Short mmCIF file of C-alpha atoms in Angstrom, two decimals:
data_model
loop_
_atom_site.label_atom_id
_atom_site.label_comp_id
_atom_site.label_asym_id
_atom_site.label_seq_id
_atom_site.Cartn_x
_atom_site.Cartn_y
_atom_site.Cartn_z
CA ARG S 1 -44.97 22.30 -137.47
CA LYS S 2 -48.49 21.43 -136.46
CA ILE S 3 -47.87 17.79 -137.44
CA LYS S 4 -44.66 17.69 -135.27
CA ALA S 5 -46.47 19.06 -132.25
CA GLU S 6 -49.20 16.58 -132.58
CA LYS S 7 -46.68 13.75 -132.82
CA ALA S 8 -44.92 14.96 -129.75
CA ALA S 9 -48.18 15.03 -127.89
CA GLU S 10 -48.90 11.53 -129.03
CA LEU S 11 -45.50 10.35 -127.80
CA MET S 12 -46.07 11.97 -124.42
CA CYS S 13 -49.25 10.04 -124.10
CA VAL S 14 -47.55 6.81 -125.05
CA PHE S 15 -44.33 7.35 -122.90
CA PRO S 16 -45.20 9.52 -119.89
CA PHE S 17 -42.08 11.40 -118.38
CA VAL S 18 -42.24 13.18 -114.88
CA VAL S 19 -39.83 16.12 -114.40
CA LYS S 20 -39.07 16.86 -110.64
CA ALA S 21 -39.24 20.38 -109.39
CA PHE S 22 -36.11 22.10 -108.00
CA GLU S 23 -35.95 21.61 -104.19
CA MET S 24 -33.34 21.91 -101.35
CA GLU S 25 -32.92 20.96 -97.67
CA ILE S 26 -30.35 21.25 -94.82
CA ILE S 27 -29.50 18.21 -92.77
CA PRO S 28 -29.85 18.16 -89.82
CA ALA S 29 -32.86 20.40 -89.97
CA GLY S 30 -34.48 22.57 -87.36
CA ARG S 31 -32.71 23.42 -84.09
CA ILE S 32 -29.24 22.00 -83.72
CA VAL S 33 -27.47 21.67 -80.35
CA ALA S 34 -23.75 20.96 -80.61
CA GLN S 35 -21.13 20.38 -77.90
CA ILE S 36 -18.20 22.74 -77.93
CA GLY S 37 -15.10 20.78 -78.74
CA GLY S 38 -17.01 18.22 -80.78
CA THR S 39 -17.60 17.97 -84.57
CA LEU S 40 -20.64 19.22 -86.48
CA THR S 41 -21.38 18.77 -90.20
CA LEU S 42 -24.20 20.64 -91.96
CA THR S 43 -25.28 19.20 -95.36
CA CYS S 44 -27.15 21.22 -98.00
CA ASN S 45 -28.91 18.80 -100.46
CA THR S 46 -30.67 19.62 -103.78
CA THR S 47 -33.09 17.77 -106.09
CA GLY S 48 -34.47 18.74 -109.52
CA CYS S 49 -31.38 20.63 -110.53
CA ALA S 50 -28.64 19.25 -112.72
CA SER S 51 -26.02 21.91 -111.98
CA PRO S 52 -26.68 23.62 -108.66
CA SER S 53 -24.43 26.35 -107.29
CA PHE S 54 -23.97 26.45 -103.44
CA SER S 55 -22.97 29.14 -100.98
CA TRP S 56 -22.90 29.33 -97.16
CA ARG S 57 -23.07 32.31 -94.86
CA THR S 58 -24.24 33.40 -91.44
CA GLN S 59 -27.09 35.75 -90.89
CA MET S 60 -24.72 38.28 -89.40
CA ASP S 61 -22.12 37.66 -92.08
CA SER S 62 -19.70 36.49 -89.43
CA PRO S 63 -16.94 34.03 -90.30
CA LEU S 64 -18.27 30.54 -90.95
CA GLY S 65 -15.91 28.90 -88.48
CA GLY S 66 -15.85 25.75 -90.60
CA LYS S 67 -14.78 24.16 -93.88
CA VAL S 68 -17.04 24.07 -96.96
CA SER S 69 -16.94 21.15 -99.39
CA ASN S 70 -19.10 21.27 -102.60
CA HIS S 71 -20.26 18.21 -104.53
CA ARG S 72 -22.50 17.76 -107.60
CA THR S 73 -25.83 17.77 -105.78
CA HIS S 74 -24.87 18.73 -102.21
CA SER S 75 -22.52 20.89 -100.15
CA THR S 76 -21.19 20.36 -96.58
CA LEU S 77 -20.04 22.78 -93.89
CA THR S 78 -17.87 20.98 -91.28
CA MET S 79 -16.97 22.56 -87.94
CA ASN S 80 -14.16 20.66 -86.24
CA PRO S 81 -13.82 21.43 -83.46
CA VAL S 82 -17.00 23.28 -82.68
CA SER S 83 -16.19 26.52 -80.91
CA ILE S 84 -18.04 29.47 -79.51
CA VAL S 85 -17.85 31.24 -82.91
CA ASN S 86 -20.21 28.61 -84.35
CA SER S 87 -23.15 29.87 -82.31
CA HIS S 88 -25.09 31.27 -85.33
CA SER S 89 -27.90 30.72 -87.80
CA TYR S 90 -26.35 29.27 -90.96
CA LEU S 91 -27.90 30.04 -94.43
CA CYS S 92 -27.40 27.80 -97.46
CA THR S 93 -28.15 29.41 -100.85
CA VAL S 94 -28.60 27.27 -104.04
CA ILE S 95 -28.91 28.68 -107.59
CA CYS S 96 -30.15 26.23 -110.22
CA ASP S 97 -29.01 26.71 -113.81
CA GLU S 98 -28.43 30.35 -113.04
CA ARG S 99 -32.16 30.96 -113.15
CA GLU S 100 -33.80 29.73 -109.98
CA LYS S 101 -32.60 30.48 -106.40
CA LYS S 102 -33.56 28.87 -103.11
CA GLU S 103 -32.35 29.45 -99.48
CA LYS S 104 -32.76 27.71 -96.16
CA SER S 105 -31.29 28.34 -92.73
CA VAL S 106 -30.58 26.36 -89.57
CA LYS S 107 -29.76 27.61 -86.09
CA VAL S 108 -26.75 26.12 -84.26
CA GLU S 109 -26.86 26.33 -80.47
CA LEU S 110 -23.86 25.36 -78.34
CA TYR S 111 -23.28 23.75 -74.94
CA SER S 112 -20.27 22.45 -73.01
CA PHE S 113 -20.54 19.94 -70.18
CA PRO S 114 -17.60 17.66 -70.93
CA SER S 115 -16.69 16.02 -67.62
CA ASP S 116 -17.72 15.23 -64.07
CA PRO S 117 -17.10 17.77 -61.31
CA ILE S 118 -13.75 17.75 -59.50
CA ILE S 119 -13.92 17.70 -55.69
CA GLU S 120 -11.04 19.12 -53.70
CA ILE S 121 -10.96 18.84 -49.90
CA SER S 122 -8.34 20.38 -47.63
CA PRO S 123 -5.49 17.87 -47.70
CA SER S 124 -5.41 17.45 -43.94
CA LEU S 125 -8.76 17.87 -42.28
CA VAL S 126 -8.50 18.19 -38.54
CA ALA S 127 -11.61 17.63 -36.49
CA GLY S 128 -12.85 20.90 -35.02
CA GLU S 129 -10.74 23.05 -37.32
CA LEU S 130 -12.17 25.01 -40.26
CA ALA S 131 -12.00 23.07 -43.56
CA THR S 132 -12.93 23.89 -47.15
CA ILE S 133 -14.60 21.75 -49.83
CA THR S 134 -14.18 22.94 -53.42
CA CYS S 135 -16.19 21.65 -56.39
CA LYS S 136 -14.97 22.57 -59.89
CA ILE S 137 -17.15 22.13 -63.01
CA PRO S 138 -14.75 22.32 -65.97
CA ASP S 139 -15.45 24.18 -69.24
CA VAL S 140 -19.19 24.66 -68.77
CA TYR S 141 -21.42 26.61 -71.21
CA PRO S 142 -23.89 28.22 -71.05
CA SER S 143 -23.17 28.74 -67.36
CA ASP S 144 -26.33 30.76 -66.79
CA HIS S 145 -28.18 27.42 -66.66
CA LEU S 146 -25.80 25.76 -64.19
CA GLU S 147 -26.94 24.49 -60.79
CA VAL S 148 -24.56 22.96 -58.24
CA PHE S 149 -25.34 21.02 -55.02
CA LEU S 150 -22.89 19.87 -52.32
CA LYS S 151 -24.13 16.99 -50.19
CA LYS S 152 -22.80 14.99 -47.24
CA ASP S 153 -24.32 11.59 -47.71
CA GLU S 154 -27.93 12.54 -48.46
CA HIS S 155 -27.85 15.83 -46.59
CA VAL S 156 -27.49 18.96 -48.74
CA LEU S 157 -24.74 21.13 -47.31
CA HIS S 158 -24.77 23.90 -49.91
CA GLU S 159 -26.34 24.82 -53.25
CA LYS S 160 -25.59 27.50 -55.81
CA ASP S 161 -26.87 28.54 -59.25
CA PHE S 162 -25.28 30.74 -61.90
CA PHE S 163 -28.47 32.09 -63.45
CA GLU S 164 -27.12 35.63 -63.42
CA ASP S 165 -23.85 34.66 -65.04
CA GLU S 166 -23.05 36.50 -68.27
CA SER S 167 -20.13 34.43 -69.53
CA THR S 168 -19.93 34.20 -73.31
CA ASN S 169 -17.47 31.33 -73.46
CA THR S 170 -16.65 28.12 -71.66
CA GLU S 171 -15.52 28.60 -68.11
CA THR S 172 -14.67 26.40 -65.11
CA LYS S 173 -17.11 27.27 -62.39
CA ILE S 174 -16.11 26.85 -58.75
CA VAL S 175 -18.27 26.32 -55.69
CA THR S 176 -16.72 26.35 -52.20
CA TYR S 177 -18.07 25.42 -48.80
CA THR S 178 -16.42 25.80 -45.40
CA PHE S 179 -17.32 23.75 -42.33
CA HIS S 180 -15.91 22.24 -39.13
CA PRO S 181 -15.50 18.47 -39.57
CA THR S 182 -16.00 16.13 -36.64
CA ALA S 183 -14.71 12.65 -35.85
CA GLU S 184 -18.17 11.35 -36.83
CA ASP S 185 -17.66 12.67 -40.37
CA ILE S 186 -14.98 10.09 -41.12
CA GLY S 187 -16.16 7.79 -43.90
CA LYS S 188 -19.09 9.96 -44.92
CA GLU S 189 -19.38 10.79 -48.60
CA ILE S 190 -19.18 14.28 -50.03
CA THR S 191 -21.00 14.51 -53.37
CA CYS S 192 -20.96 17.37 -55.87
CA VAL S 193 -23.97 17.39 -58.23
CA ALA S 194 -23.81 19.67 -61.29
CA ARG S 195 -26.87 20.16 -63.51
CA LEU S 196 -27.12 21.98 -66.87
CA PRO S 197 -30.84 21.91 -67.74
CA VAL S 198 -30.92 23.80 -71.09
CA ALA S 199 -34.56 23.89 -72.22
CA ASP S 200 -35.74 22.11 -75.40
CA THR S 201 -32.41 20.36 -75.92
CA ASP S 202 -31.80 16.65 -76.12
CA PHE S 203 -28.10 16.43 -75.20
CA GLU S 204 -27.04 14.01 -72.47
CA PRO S 205 -26.04 14.00 -69.70
CA LYS S 206 -27.64 17.03 -68.23
CA GLU S 207 -26.39 16.04 -64.76
CA ARG S 208 -22.93 15.00 -63.63
CA THR S 209 -21.77 13.93 -60.15
CA SER S 210 -18.55 13.16 -58.27
CA SER S 211 -18.06 11.81 -54.75
CA GLN S 212 -15.23 11.61 -52.23
CA LYS S 213 -15.10 10.15 -48.73
CA LEU S 214 -14.21 12.40 -45.84
CA ASN S 215 -11.14 11.55 -43.78
CA ALA S 216 -10.89 13.98 -40.91
CA ASN S 217 -7.76 13.84 -38.80
CA PHE S 218 -8.32 14.19 -35.09
CA GLY S 219 -7.01 13.31 -31.69
CA PRO S 220 -5.57 11.80 -29.78
CA GLN S 221 -8.49 12.04 -27.40
CA ASN S 222 -10.14 10.01 -24.63
CA THR S 223 -6.85 8.25 -23.86
CA VAL S 224 -7.21 5.62 -21.10
CA ILE S 225 -5.08 2.83 -19.61
CA THR S 226 -6.53 -0.56 -18.71
CA VAL S 227 -4.61 -2.84 -16.34
CA SER S 228 -4.80 -6.61 -16.13
CA PRO S 229 -5.14 -8.19 -13.61
CA GLY S 230 -5.25 -4.93 -11.60
CA ASN S 231 -3.29 -2.02 -10.17
CA SER S 232 -1.94 -4.07 -7.23
CA PRO S 233 -0.57 -7.34 -8.60
CA MET S 234 1.27 -9.86 -6.46
CA GLU S 235 5.00 -10.18 -7.02
CA GLY S 236 5.69 -12.79 -9.68
CA ASP S 237 2.36 -12.26 -11.45
CA SER S 238 2.16 -11.16 -15.06
CA LEU S 239 1.05 -7.58 -15.70
CA SER S 240 -0.41 -6.08 -18.86
CA LEU S 241 -0.98 -2.35 -19.41
CA THR S 242 -3.02 -1.41 -22.49
CA CYS S 243 -3.26 2.17 -23.74
CA VAL S 244 -6.36 2.98 -25.79
CA THR S 245 -6.94 6.29 -27.56
CA GLN S 246 -9.09 7.73 -30.33
CA SER S 247 -7.03 9.19 -33.15
CA ASN S 248 -6.92 9.47 -36.92
CA PRO S 249 -4.46 8.59 -38.24
CA PRO S 250 -3.68 6.06 -35.47
CA ALA S 251 -1.57 7.62 -32.75
CA GLN S 252 1.95 6.57 -31.89
CA ILE S 253 2.12 5.22 -28.33
CA VAL S 254 5.14 5.74 -26.07
CA TRP S 255 5.30 4.18 -22.61
CA SER S 256 7.43 5.64 -19.84
CA LYS S 257 7.82 5.25 -16.11
CA TYR S 258 8.32 8.13 -13.72
CA LEU S 259 11.35 7.69 -11.50
CA ALA S 260 10.52 9.90 -8.54
CA GLU S 261 13.91 9.71 -6.91
CA GLU S 262 15.56 11.00 -10.07
CA SER S 263 12.70 13.20 -11.30
CA ILE S 264 13.03 11.81 -14.82
CA GLN S 265 11.07 9.53 -17.10
CA GLN S 266 12.42 6.19 -18.16
CA HIS S 267 11.21 5.39 -21.69
CA LEU S 268 10.11 1.82 -22.12
CA ILE S 269 8.54 0.80 -25.46
CA LYS S 270 6.64 2.18 -28.42
CA ASN S 271 3.61 -0.08 -28.39
CA ASN S 272 0.08 0.25 -27.10
CA VAL S 273 0.53 -2.82 -24.85
CA LEU S 274 3.20 -2.94 -22.14
CA SER S 275 3.63 -6.49 -20.84
CA ILE S 276 5.69 -7.54 -17.82
CA PRO S 277 5.80 -11.36 -17.51
CA HIS S 278 6.92 -11.43 -13.86
CA VAL S 279 6.51 -8.26 -11.82
CA HIS S 280 8.88 -7.36 -9.01
CA PHE S 281 8.71 -4.66 -6.38
CA ASN S 282 10.88 -2.37 -8.51
CA HIS S 283 8.10 -2.41 -11.13
CA SER S 284 5.95 -0.36 -8.77
CA GLY S 285 5.51 3.26 -9.79
CA LEU S 286 3.70 5.71 -12.03
CA TYR S 287 3.36 4.57 -15.66
CA ILE S 288 2.65 7.10 -18.40
CA CYS S 289 1.10 6.42 -21.79
CA GLU S 290 1.70 9.23 -24.28
CA ALA S 291 -0.37 9.19 -27.47
CA ILE S 292 1.09 11.24 -30.35
CA ASN S 293 -0.68 12.14 -33.61
CA LEU S 294 2.02 13.16 -36.05
CA VAL S 295 -0.51 14.76 -38.43
CA THR S 296 -2.46 16.90 -35.99
CA ASN S 297 0.74 17.44 -33.98
CA LYS S 298 -1.20 16.84 -30.80
CA THR S 299 -0.43 14.64 -27.79
CA GLU S 300 -2.40 13.32 -24.87
CA LYS S 301 -1.23 11.47 -21.77
CA ALA S 302 -2.79 9.01 -19.37
CA THR S 303 -1.24 7.66 -16.16
CA VAL S 304 -1.70 4.71 -13.83
CA ASN S 305 -0.05 3.91 -10.51
CA ILE S 306 1.10 0.32 -10.07
CA ILE S 307 1.76 -1.07 -6.56
CA VAL S 308 3.29 -4.55 -6.49
CA GLN S 309 2.39 -6.52 -3.35
CA GLY S 310 4.04 -9.54 -1.83
CA ALA S 311 6.29 -11.03 0.81
CA PRO S 312 9.54 -9.17 1.48
CA VAL S 313 12.58 -9.61 -0.70
CA ILE S 314 15.91 -8.71 0.90
CA THR S 315 17.63 -6.44 -1.59
CA LYS S 316 20.78 -5.68 0.36
CA LEU S 317 22.75 -7.23 3.20
CA SER S 318 26.24 -5.79 3.39
CA ILE S 319 29.17 -5.15 5.68
CA GLU S 320 31.22 -2.01 5.27
CA PRO S 321 34.08 -1.53 4.67
CA SER S 322 34.32 -5.29 4.00
CA THR S 323 33.19 -8.66 5.29
CA THR S 324 36.78 -9.18 6.42
CA VAL S 325 38.14 -6.50 8.76
CA GLN S 326 40.92 -6.05 11.28
CA GLU S 327 40.19 -5.72 14.93
CA GLY S 328 39.82 -2.07 15.86
CA GLU S 329 38.20 -0.93 12.57
CA ASN S 330 34.78 0.73 12.45
CA VAL S 331 32.19 -1.65 10.97
CA SER S 332 28.65 -1.04 9.68
CA ILE S 333 26.22 -3.86 8.84
CA GLN S 334 23.26 -2.78 6.69
CA CYS S 335 20.10 -4.59 5.64
CA SER S 336 17.30 -3.42 3.35
CA ALA S 337 14.26 -5.15 1.87
CA GLN S 338 11.40 -4.44 -0.53
CA SER S 339 7.76 -5.35 -0.12
CA ASN S 340 4.28 -3.97 -0.02
CA PRO S 341 3.09 -3.45 2.61
CA PRO S 342 6.50 -2.27 3.92
CA PRO S 343 8.39 -4.98 5.82
CA LYS S 344 9.48 -5.15 9.44
CA ILE S 345 13.25 -5.67 9.40
CA ILE S 346 15.39 -7.16 12.16
CA LEU S 347 19.16 -7.40 11.80
CA ARG S 348 20.96 -9.45 14.47
CA ARG S 349 23.97 -11.56 15.23
CA LYS S 350 23.38 -15.30 15.36
CA SER S 351 24.38 -17.15 18.50
CA ASP S 352 24.05 -20.58 19.99
CA ASN S 353 22.21 -19.22 22.99
CA ALA S 354 18.83 -17.59 23.21
CA ASN S 355 20.31 -14.12 23.24
CA MET S 356 20.86 -13.27 19.61
CA GLY S 357 23.42 -10.59 20.34
CA PRO S 358 23.32 -7.04 18.94
CA TYR S 359 20.27 -6.31 16.83
CA SER S 360 18.75 -3.33 15.11
CA ALA S 361 15.91 -2.43 12.76
CA ARG S 362 18.09 -2.00 9.69
CA SER S 363 21.73 -1.52 10.70
CA ILE S 364 24.35 -2.40 13.30
CA LEU S 365 27.29 -0.09 13.98
CA LEU S 366 30.42 -1.62 15.55
CA PRO S 367 32.92 1.13 16.35
CA SER S 368 36.39 -0.32 17.04
CA VAL S 369 35.23 -3.86 16.28
CA MET S 370 36.45 -6.66 18.55
CA PHE S 371 37.18 -10.23 17.62
CA GLN S 372 34.17 -11.28 19.70
CA ASN S 373 31.96 -9.41 17.19
CA GLY S 374 32.91 -11.80 14.40
CA GLY S 375 30.42 -14.41 13.27
CA ASP S 376 27.21 -14.83 11.32
CA TYR S 377 24.62 -12.07 11.13
CA GLU S 378 21.12 -12.57 9.82
CA CYS S 379 18.51 -10.18 8.44
CA VAL S 380 14.85 -11.10 8.76
CA ALA S 381 12.16 -9.15 6.88
CA GLU S 382 8.47 -9.94 7.24
CA ASN S 383 4.99 -8.65 6.46
CA LYS S 384 1.52 -10.16 6.24
CA PHE S 385 2.40 -12.04 3.04
CA GLY S 386 5.44 -13.84 4.44
CA SER S 387 9.06 -13.43 5.46
CA SER S 388 12.55 -13.56 4.02
CA LYS S 389 15.89 -14.28 5.66
CA SER S 390 19.49 -13.77 4.58
CA GLU S 391 22.84 -14.28 6.30
CA ILE S 392 26.29 -12.74 6.08
CA THR S 393 29.53 -13.48 7.92
CA LEU S 394 31.76 -10.90 9.58
CA ASN S 395 35.34 -12.14 9.66
CA VAL S 396 37.44 -10.18 12.22
CA LYS S 397 41.18 -10.59 11.86
CA TYR S 398 43.26 -10.24 15.06
CA GLY S 399 46.59 -11.16 16.50
CA PRO S 400 47.21 -14.10 18.89
CA LYS S 401 45.41 -13.95 22.23
CA ASN S 402 44.92 -16.12 25.28
CA THR S 403 48.03 -18.17 24.69
CA VAL S 404 48.16 -21.04 27.22
CA ILE S 405 50.82 -23.73 27.97
CA THR S 406 49.69 -27.05 29.37
CA VAL S 407 52.23 -29.50 30.85
CA ILE S 408 51.41 -33.21 31.01
CA PRO S 409 51.62 -34.93 33.33
CA ALA S 410 50.47 -32.23 35.69
CA ALA S 411 52.38 -33.81 38.62
CA ALA S 412 55.88 -34.02 39.92
CA LEU S 413 58.21 -35.42 37.32
CA LYS S 414 61.06 -37.79 37.73
CA GLU S 415 64.15 -38.10 35.68
CA GLY S 416 63.72 -40.50 32.83
CA GLU S 417 60.02 -39.79 32.44
CA THR S 418 58.32 -38.26 29.39
CA VAL S 419 56.89 -34.76 29.60
CA THR S 420 54.48 -33.18 27.08
CA MET S 421 54.10 -29.42 26.81
CA LYS S 422 51.17 -28.17 24.67
CA CYS S 423 50.78 -24.55 23.58
CA THR S 424 47.39 -23.19 22.45
CA SER S 425 46.45 -19.71 21.23
CA SER S 426 43.46 -18.01 19.57
CA GLY S 427 43.79 -15.67 16.61
CA ASN S 428 42.52 -15.00 13.09
CA PRO S 429 44.07 -16.32 11.01
CA ALA S 430 45.07 -19.22 13.27
CA PRO S 431 48.49 -18.48 14.80
CA VAL S 432 51.58 -20.43 13.89
CA ILE S 433 53.13 -21.90 17.07
CA SER S 434 56.79 -22.67 17.64
CA TRP S 435 58.95 -23.60 20.65
CA LYS S 436 62.29 -22.15 21.77
CA LYS S 437 64.62 -22.99 24.68
CA LYS S 438 67.00 -20.61 26.34
CA ALA S 439 70.55 -21.80 26.16
CA ALA S 440 73.16 -21.23 28.89
CA SER S 441 74.45 -18.30 26.85
CA GLY S 442 71.06 -16.61 27.25
CA GLU S 443 70.13 -16.92 23.59
CA SER S 444 66.94 -18.70 22.53
CA GLU S 445 67.16 -21.63 20.20
CA LYS S 446 64.22 -22.87 18.14
CA ILE S 447 63.60 -26.48 18.96
CA SER S 448 60.16 -27.21 17.44
CA ARG S 449 57.56 -25.86 15.01
CA ASN S 450 54.74 -27.86 16.48
CA ALA S 451 52.25 -26.73 19.05
CA THR S 452 53.09 -29.79 21.13
CA LEU S 453 56.59 -30.32 22.51
CA ILE S 454 57.44 -33.82 23.79
CA ILE S 455 60.57 -34.48 25.92
CA GLN S 456 61.33 -38.13 26.39
CA ASN S 457 63.67 -39.61 29.04
CA LEU S 458 63.80 -36.40 30.99
CA LYS S 459 67.33 -35.53 32.08
CA SER S 460 68.93 -32.76 34.03
CA GLN S 461 70.11 -31.08 30.84
CA ASP S 462 66.47 -30.74 29.78
CA LEU S 463 65.87 -28.35 32.63
CA GLY S 464 65.52 -24.68 31.79
CA LEU S 465 63.19 -22.06 30.28
CA TYR S 466 60.94 -23.11 27.39
CA GLU S 467 59.19 -20.41 25.31
CA CYS S 468 56.06 -20.82 23.19
CA GLU S 469 55.55 -18.19 20.44
CA ALA S 470 52.14 -17.75 18.74
CA TYR S 471 52.35 -15.65 15.54
CA ASN S 472 50.22 -14.40 12.66
CA GLN S 473 50.35 -11.36 10.38
CA PHE S 474 48.53 -9.21 12.93
CA GLY S 475 50.90 -9.81 15.89
CA LYS S 476 52.47 -12.37 18.20
CA GLU S 477 52.20 -13.49 21.78
CA GLU S 478 54.74 -15.50 23.85
CA LYS S 479 54.41 -17.66 26.95
CA ALA S 480 57.18 -19.49 28.87
CA VAL S 481 57.44 -22.48 31.17
CA GLN S 482 60.50 -23.40 33.28
CA LEU S 483 61.52 -26.84 34.35
CA TYR S 484 63.76 -26.86 37.45
CA VAL S 485 64.60 -28.89 40.60
CA GLN S 486 62.38 -27.90 43.48
CA GLY S 487 63.63 -30.37 46.06
CA LEU S 488 64.32 -34.00 46.83
CA LEU S 489 61.58 -36.55 47.07
CA GLU S 490 62.36 -39.12 49.75
CA GLU S 491 61.64 -42.68 48.94
CA PRO S 492 62.45 -45.57 51.26
CA ASP S 493 65.72 -46.36 49.60
CA GLN S 494 66.65 -43.31 47.56
CA MET S 495 66.47 -39.58 47.05
CA ILE S 496 64.83 -38.50 43.71
CA ALA S 497 64.99 -35.03 42.18
CA VAL S 498 61.60 -33.34 42.01
CA ILE S 499 61.06 -31.23 38.95
CA ILE S 500 58.49 -28.48 38.81
CA ALA S 501 57.17 -26.62 35.80
CA PHE S 502 56.62 -22.89 36.15
CA SER S 503 54.81 -20.95 33.43
CA SER S 504 55.11 -17.26 32.81
CA VAL S 505 54.28 -14.79 30.10
CA ALA S 506 56.90 -13.16 27.96
CA ALA S 507 57.21 -9.42 28.09
CA VAL S 508 55.79 -9.00 24.56
CA ALA S 509 52.43 -10.49 25.47
CA VAL S 510 49.54 -9.57 27.70
CA PRO S 511 50.15 -11.04 31.24
CA ALA S 512 48.51 -14.42 31.58
CA VAL S 513 47.72 -16.68 34.46
CA ALA S 514 50.78 -18.59 35.53
CA ILE S 515 50.48 -22.33 35.82
CA LEU S 516 52.17 -23.93 38.80
CA ILE S 517 52.23 -27.64 39.02
CA TYR S 518 53.36 -29.23 42.20
CA VAL S 519 52.05 -32.53 43.36
CA SER S 520 53.41 -34.57 46.28
CA ARG S 521 52.14 -38.06 46.55
CA GLN S 522 52.92 -40.08 49.64
CA ALA S 523 56.15 -38.19 50.05
CA LYS S 524 57.89 -35.97 52.58
CA ILE S 525 60.03 -33.00 51.70
CA ASN S 526 63.19 -33.10 53.65
CA GLY S 527 64.75 -29.95 54.94
CA SER S 528 63.25 -26.59 55.28
CA TYR S 529 63.36 -25.57 51.56
CA SER S 530 60.24 -23.44 50.87
CA LEU S 531 58.34 -23.87 47.60
CA VAL S 532 57.09 -20.32 47.78
CA LYS S 533 60.57 -19.07 48.25
CA ALA S 534 61.79 -21.18 45.43
CA LEU S 535 59.14 -19.77 43.14
CA ARG S 536 59.86 -16.26 44.30
CA LEU S 537 63.53 -16.73 43.65
CA LYS S 538 62.87 -18.13 40.16
CA VAL S 539 60.61 -15.26 39.25
#
């Protein structure tokens, strides 16, 4: 035995062999910070032990909250996902060859800060009305370290911490802030800053931010109308009315014009610019721009008074009941004109002489109109910018008047000569003229439809009563002329019958002046036959 021991010692000196001591470790070591919802693996390693035996437990003997996997020289504890139950100190125990035992522990601390804050702003901010900003920090832990700041641009509006919070699990923390937005706030940035500064931990990020631009609805307000070229354009000029307002979202613009005589509004267009290429006097009036914000449900109006200036324009020249009337009707002639300044209006009848006939400022009344009132009437309107003139014709219809018979020659006639009898008459429409001769039976016989009656080779049978009839649809008038022997004209060698024409008016017509033609040239009337008596007898 002694020899064997010595040999073994000799071999040890020749071939040195180092035997490692039994050791263990947990990876990761020290203080572990894990994010809730993530994955954490703890590894328990051994050296110097051929057949180690592993076991895991918590210091409080709570459930492990993970899955254990043993291998020849190491064991793992995997927590997937990490939850609040994993907030413990974990102890790994290793027994080597059932003789030697070692233990080590590691503390697992948890946090949750998974996403950026969520900003919620009242969906429809209205300037001047109370609004609320909400900032939500989802699933935060431990919340007793949480700090939250609300900023508008770089100005801090509100800050809050949760240092007194006693939550034992992940929670969504909410911070709210109420304020009155203004129109100046539009476009400014609201930022929510959330910080979770857990001491002696190396997780990142410890600060998260979110931002959102403010869009406050307001208005309409400060609505004004600009006019180009001005409020008093000249007739024929172009006119542009522009309505400007402050509103968010942009306001809807509706133009209307107030019609005073009807006490209503005439709607024009839905546009902020109202353009009139060529203004007329009827464009004068009160224009209204109405700005409507469909979100704030508010409206605002602005008005402007437009006065169109210029020379007069005659808008009406009329005859009532018609331009063509019958004598005896009541007639009214009216004239009206537009201008600014108001026009001076003269309505008168045109005439060839200096006296223009009836005239009036705006109207002429002709009760029981006469044919003499017919003719052209003119309306003249004038102001400092110029004048305007218009004409209208009054056509008076009437029956025949002033019917006259003219006999040619207007001297004593002889048998065998030619005599011309012409009938004239006034009337509207122009009268139709016809001639009749009374027969021996007393009946009248139409002998001509012409105004002029010519008798050639005058004979005794041509003597008698000739009637002229003037006729139109409004009446008729008759005149008569009689050819008869008045006496004998003595010539040196012969006696010649003297014929005289006597004109009278028929009973149906207004009495007219009788025409008596009697001429004696270088002749003597024999006997005592009196012309006056003859005429008296004939009448």
